[in-house]
mmCIF file of C-alpha atoms in Angstrom:
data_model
loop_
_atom_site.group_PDB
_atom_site.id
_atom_site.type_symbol
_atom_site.label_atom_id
_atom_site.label_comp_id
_atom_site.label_asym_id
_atom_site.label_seq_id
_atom_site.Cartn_x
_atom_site.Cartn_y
_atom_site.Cartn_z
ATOM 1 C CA UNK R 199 -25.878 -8.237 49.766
ATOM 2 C CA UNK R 200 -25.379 -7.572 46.129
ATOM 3 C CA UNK R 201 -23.096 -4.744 46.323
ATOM 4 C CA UNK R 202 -20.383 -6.627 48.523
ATOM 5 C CA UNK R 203 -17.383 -5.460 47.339
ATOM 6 C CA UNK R 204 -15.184 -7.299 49.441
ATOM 7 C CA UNK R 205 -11.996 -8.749 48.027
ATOM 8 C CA UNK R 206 -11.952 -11.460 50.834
ATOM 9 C CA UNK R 207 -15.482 -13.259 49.209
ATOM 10 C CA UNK R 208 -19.118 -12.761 49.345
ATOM 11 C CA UNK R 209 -20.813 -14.046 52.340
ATOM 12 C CA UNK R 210 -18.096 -15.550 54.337
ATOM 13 C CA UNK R 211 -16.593 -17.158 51.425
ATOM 14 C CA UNK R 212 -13.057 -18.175 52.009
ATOM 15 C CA UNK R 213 -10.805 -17.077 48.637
ATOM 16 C CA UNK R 214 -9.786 -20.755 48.972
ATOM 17 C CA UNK R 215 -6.741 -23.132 50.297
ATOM 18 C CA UNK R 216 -6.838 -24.329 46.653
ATOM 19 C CA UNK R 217 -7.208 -27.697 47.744
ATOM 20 C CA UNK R 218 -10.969 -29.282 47.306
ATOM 21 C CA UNK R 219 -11.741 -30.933 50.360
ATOM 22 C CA UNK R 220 -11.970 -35.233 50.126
ATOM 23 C CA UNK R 221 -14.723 -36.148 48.302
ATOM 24 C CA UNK R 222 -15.871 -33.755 45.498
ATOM 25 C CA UNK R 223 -16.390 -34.599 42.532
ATOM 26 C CA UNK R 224 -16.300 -31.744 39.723
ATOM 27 C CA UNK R 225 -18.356 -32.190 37.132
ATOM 28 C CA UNK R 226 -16.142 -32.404 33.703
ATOM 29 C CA UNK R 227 -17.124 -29.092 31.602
ATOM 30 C CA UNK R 228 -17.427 -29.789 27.750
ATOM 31 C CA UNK R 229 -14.689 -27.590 26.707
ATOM 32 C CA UNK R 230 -13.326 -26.806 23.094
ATOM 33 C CA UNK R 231 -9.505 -26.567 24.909
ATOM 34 C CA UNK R 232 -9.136 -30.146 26.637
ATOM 35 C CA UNK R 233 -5.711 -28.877 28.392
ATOM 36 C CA UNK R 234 -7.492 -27.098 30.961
ATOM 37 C CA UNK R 235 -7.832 -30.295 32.316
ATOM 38 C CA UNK R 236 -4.637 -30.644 32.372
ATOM 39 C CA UNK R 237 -1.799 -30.745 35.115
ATOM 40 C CA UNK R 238 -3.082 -27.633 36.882
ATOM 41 C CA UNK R 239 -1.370 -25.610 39.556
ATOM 42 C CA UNK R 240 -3.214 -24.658 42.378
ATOM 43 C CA UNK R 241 -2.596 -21.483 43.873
ATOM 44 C CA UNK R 242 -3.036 -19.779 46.898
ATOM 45 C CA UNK R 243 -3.329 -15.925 47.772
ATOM 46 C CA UNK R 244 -0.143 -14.013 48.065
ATOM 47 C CA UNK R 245 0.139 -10.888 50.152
ATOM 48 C CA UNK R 246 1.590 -7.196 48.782
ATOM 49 C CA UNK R 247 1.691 -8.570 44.997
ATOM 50 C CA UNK R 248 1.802 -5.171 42.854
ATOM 51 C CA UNK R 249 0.191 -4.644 39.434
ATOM 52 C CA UNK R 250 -3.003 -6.474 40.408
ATOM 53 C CA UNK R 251 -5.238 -7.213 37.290
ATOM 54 C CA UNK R 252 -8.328 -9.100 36.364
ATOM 55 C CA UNK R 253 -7.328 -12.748 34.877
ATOM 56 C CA UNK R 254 -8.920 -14.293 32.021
ATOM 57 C CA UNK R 255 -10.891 -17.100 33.678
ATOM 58 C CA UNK R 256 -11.153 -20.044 30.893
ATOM 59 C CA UNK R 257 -12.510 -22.443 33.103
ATOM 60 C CA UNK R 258 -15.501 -22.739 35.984
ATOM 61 C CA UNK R 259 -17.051 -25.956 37.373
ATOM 62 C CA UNK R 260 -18.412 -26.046 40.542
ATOM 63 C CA UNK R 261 -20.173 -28.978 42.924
ATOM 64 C CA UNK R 262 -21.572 -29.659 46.231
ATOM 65 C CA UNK R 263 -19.943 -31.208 48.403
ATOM 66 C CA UNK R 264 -20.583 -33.800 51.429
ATOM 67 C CA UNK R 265 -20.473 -30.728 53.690
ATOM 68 C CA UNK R 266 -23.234 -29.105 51.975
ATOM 69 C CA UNK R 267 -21.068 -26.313 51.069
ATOM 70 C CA UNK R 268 -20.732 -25.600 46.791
ATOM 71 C CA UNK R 269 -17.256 -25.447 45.800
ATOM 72 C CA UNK R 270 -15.936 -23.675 42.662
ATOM 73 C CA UNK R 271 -13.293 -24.887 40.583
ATOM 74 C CA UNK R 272 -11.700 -21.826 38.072
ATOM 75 C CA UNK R 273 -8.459 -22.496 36.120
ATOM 76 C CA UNK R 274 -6.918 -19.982 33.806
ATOM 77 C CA UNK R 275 -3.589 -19.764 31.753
ATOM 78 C CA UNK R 276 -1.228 -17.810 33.488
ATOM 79 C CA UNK R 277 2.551 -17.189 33.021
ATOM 80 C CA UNK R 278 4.966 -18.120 36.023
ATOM 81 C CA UNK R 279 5.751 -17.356 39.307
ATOM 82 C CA UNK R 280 6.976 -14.489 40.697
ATOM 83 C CA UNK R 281 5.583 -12.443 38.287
ATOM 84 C CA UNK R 282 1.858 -13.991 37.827
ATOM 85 C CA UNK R 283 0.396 -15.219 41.232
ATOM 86 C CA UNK R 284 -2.648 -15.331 43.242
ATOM 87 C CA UNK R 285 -3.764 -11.939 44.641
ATOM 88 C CA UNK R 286 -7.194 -12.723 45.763
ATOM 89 C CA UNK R 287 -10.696 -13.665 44.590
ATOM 90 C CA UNK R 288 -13.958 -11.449 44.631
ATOM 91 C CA UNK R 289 -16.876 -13.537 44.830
ATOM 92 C CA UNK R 290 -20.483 -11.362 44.743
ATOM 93 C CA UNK R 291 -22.869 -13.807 45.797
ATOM 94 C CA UNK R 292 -26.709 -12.472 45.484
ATOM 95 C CA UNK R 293 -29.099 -14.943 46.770
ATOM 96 C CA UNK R 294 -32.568 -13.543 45.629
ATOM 97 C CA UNK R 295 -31.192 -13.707 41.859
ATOM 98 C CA UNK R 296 -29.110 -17.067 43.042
ATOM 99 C CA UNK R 297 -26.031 -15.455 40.886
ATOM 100 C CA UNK R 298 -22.665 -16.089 41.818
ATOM 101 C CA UNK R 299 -19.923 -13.191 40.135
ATOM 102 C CA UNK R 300 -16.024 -14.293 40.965
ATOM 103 C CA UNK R 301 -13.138 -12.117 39.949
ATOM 104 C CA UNK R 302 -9.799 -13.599 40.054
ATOM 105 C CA UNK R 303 -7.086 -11.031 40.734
ATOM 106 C CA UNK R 304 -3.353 -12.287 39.704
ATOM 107 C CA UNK R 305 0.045 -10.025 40.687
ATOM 108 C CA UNK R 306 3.522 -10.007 40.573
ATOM 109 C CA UNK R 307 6.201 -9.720 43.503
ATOM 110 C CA UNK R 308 7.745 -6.532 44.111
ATOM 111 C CA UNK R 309 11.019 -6.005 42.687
ATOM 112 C CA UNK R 310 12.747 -7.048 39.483
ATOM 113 C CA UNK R 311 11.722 -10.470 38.874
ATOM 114 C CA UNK R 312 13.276 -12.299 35.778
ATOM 115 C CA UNK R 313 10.149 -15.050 34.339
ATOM 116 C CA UNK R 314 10.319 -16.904 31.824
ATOM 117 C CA UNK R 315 7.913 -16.359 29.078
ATOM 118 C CA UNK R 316 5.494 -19.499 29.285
ATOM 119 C CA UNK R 317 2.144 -20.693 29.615
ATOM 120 C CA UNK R 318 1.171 -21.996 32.885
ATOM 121 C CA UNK R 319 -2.796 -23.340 33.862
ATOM 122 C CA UNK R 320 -3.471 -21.998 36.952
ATOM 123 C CA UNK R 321 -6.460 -22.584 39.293
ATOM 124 C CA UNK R 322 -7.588 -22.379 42.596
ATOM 125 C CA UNK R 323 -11.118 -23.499 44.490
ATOM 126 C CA UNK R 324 -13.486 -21.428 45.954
ATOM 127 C CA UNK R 325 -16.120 -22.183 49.017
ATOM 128 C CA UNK R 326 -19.240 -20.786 48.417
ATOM 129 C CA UNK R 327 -20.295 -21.579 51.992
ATOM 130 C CA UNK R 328 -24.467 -23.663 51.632
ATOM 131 C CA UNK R 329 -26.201 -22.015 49.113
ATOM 132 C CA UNK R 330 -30.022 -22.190 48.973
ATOM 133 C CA UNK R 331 -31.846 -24.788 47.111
ATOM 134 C CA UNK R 332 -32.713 -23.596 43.429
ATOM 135 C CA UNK R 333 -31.141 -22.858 40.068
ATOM 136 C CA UNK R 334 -27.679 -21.004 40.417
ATOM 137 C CA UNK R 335 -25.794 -19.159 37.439
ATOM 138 C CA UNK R 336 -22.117 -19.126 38.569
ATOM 139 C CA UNK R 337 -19.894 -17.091 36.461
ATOM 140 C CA UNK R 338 -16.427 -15.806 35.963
ATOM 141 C CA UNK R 339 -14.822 -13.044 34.562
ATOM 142 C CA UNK R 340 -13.053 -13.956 31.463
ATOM 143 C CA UNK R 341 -14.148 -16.360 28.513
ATOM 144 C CA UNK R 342 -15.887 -19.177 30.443
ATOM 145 C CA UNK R 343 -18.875 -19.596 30.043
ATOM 146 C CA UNK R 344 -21.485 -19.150 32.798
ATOM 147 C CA UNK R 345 -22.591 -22.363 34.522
ATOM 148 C CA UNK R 346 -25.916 -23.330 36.042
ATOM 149 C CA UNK R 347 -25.448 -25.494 39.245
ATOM 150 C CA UNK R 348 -28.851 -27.215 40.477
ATOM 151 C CA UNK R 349 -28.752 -27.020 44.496
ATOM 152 C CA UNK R 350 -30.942 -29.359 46.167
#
């Protein structure tokens, strides 16, 4: 439903191996900042991170793939691990408004980590699981704008 408040995703979502299966083909986003196409890292979830916070998503594409199932792409400039990694990713998925809502989570290990102070693009790749034919607005929290995805 609407209210799923899951951190794991919406319905059955998986937060993502990061990797976008063989075969799908993101549609390039006009974007004013052309290095979020650049060399991105791909991250996975992390367990017991500690001072979880919303990230600043720059960046969401998304794409159906061979399987049927609509896969998100979201990339966002991050600093460096330990101290900025993958905590998990909400997805609220409502299917009578055909909205998708994702909230990426970053962290940092426990401990005193030393980081260096730079700029890293991050991403990782969500699967939405079949969504049903129609219009969808997919949207991130952050500066990205929303995007509409036609599903056949």
């Amino acid at each position: 439903g609407g209210n799923d408040t899951d951190p794991g995703g919406g319905a059955g979502g998986d937060p993502g191996t990061g990797i976008l299966p063989p075969g799908i083909d993101l549609p390039i986003v006009p974007v004013p900042d052309e290095t979020l196409f650049g060399d991105a890292n791909y991250l996975t979830p992390v367990k017991n991170l500690i001072n979880r916070h919303e990230v600043n998503v720059q960046l969401v594409r998304a794409a159906v793939g061979d399987d049927g199932h609509t896969y998100v792409d979201l990339r966002w400039w991050s600093g460096v691990a330990p101290c900025n990694q993958l905590d998990s990713v909400k997805v609220v998925r409502d299917d009578a408004a055909k909205t998708v809502d994702i909230t990426v989570f970053e962290g940092s290990a426990p401990g005193d980590q030393m980081c260096i102070e730079i700029a890293e693009l991050h991403a990782t790749a969500v699967d939405l699981g079949v969504l049903d034919a129609g219009s969808w607005k997919i949207s991130a929290t952050g500066d990205a704008p929303t995007i509409t995805l036609e599903v056949e």
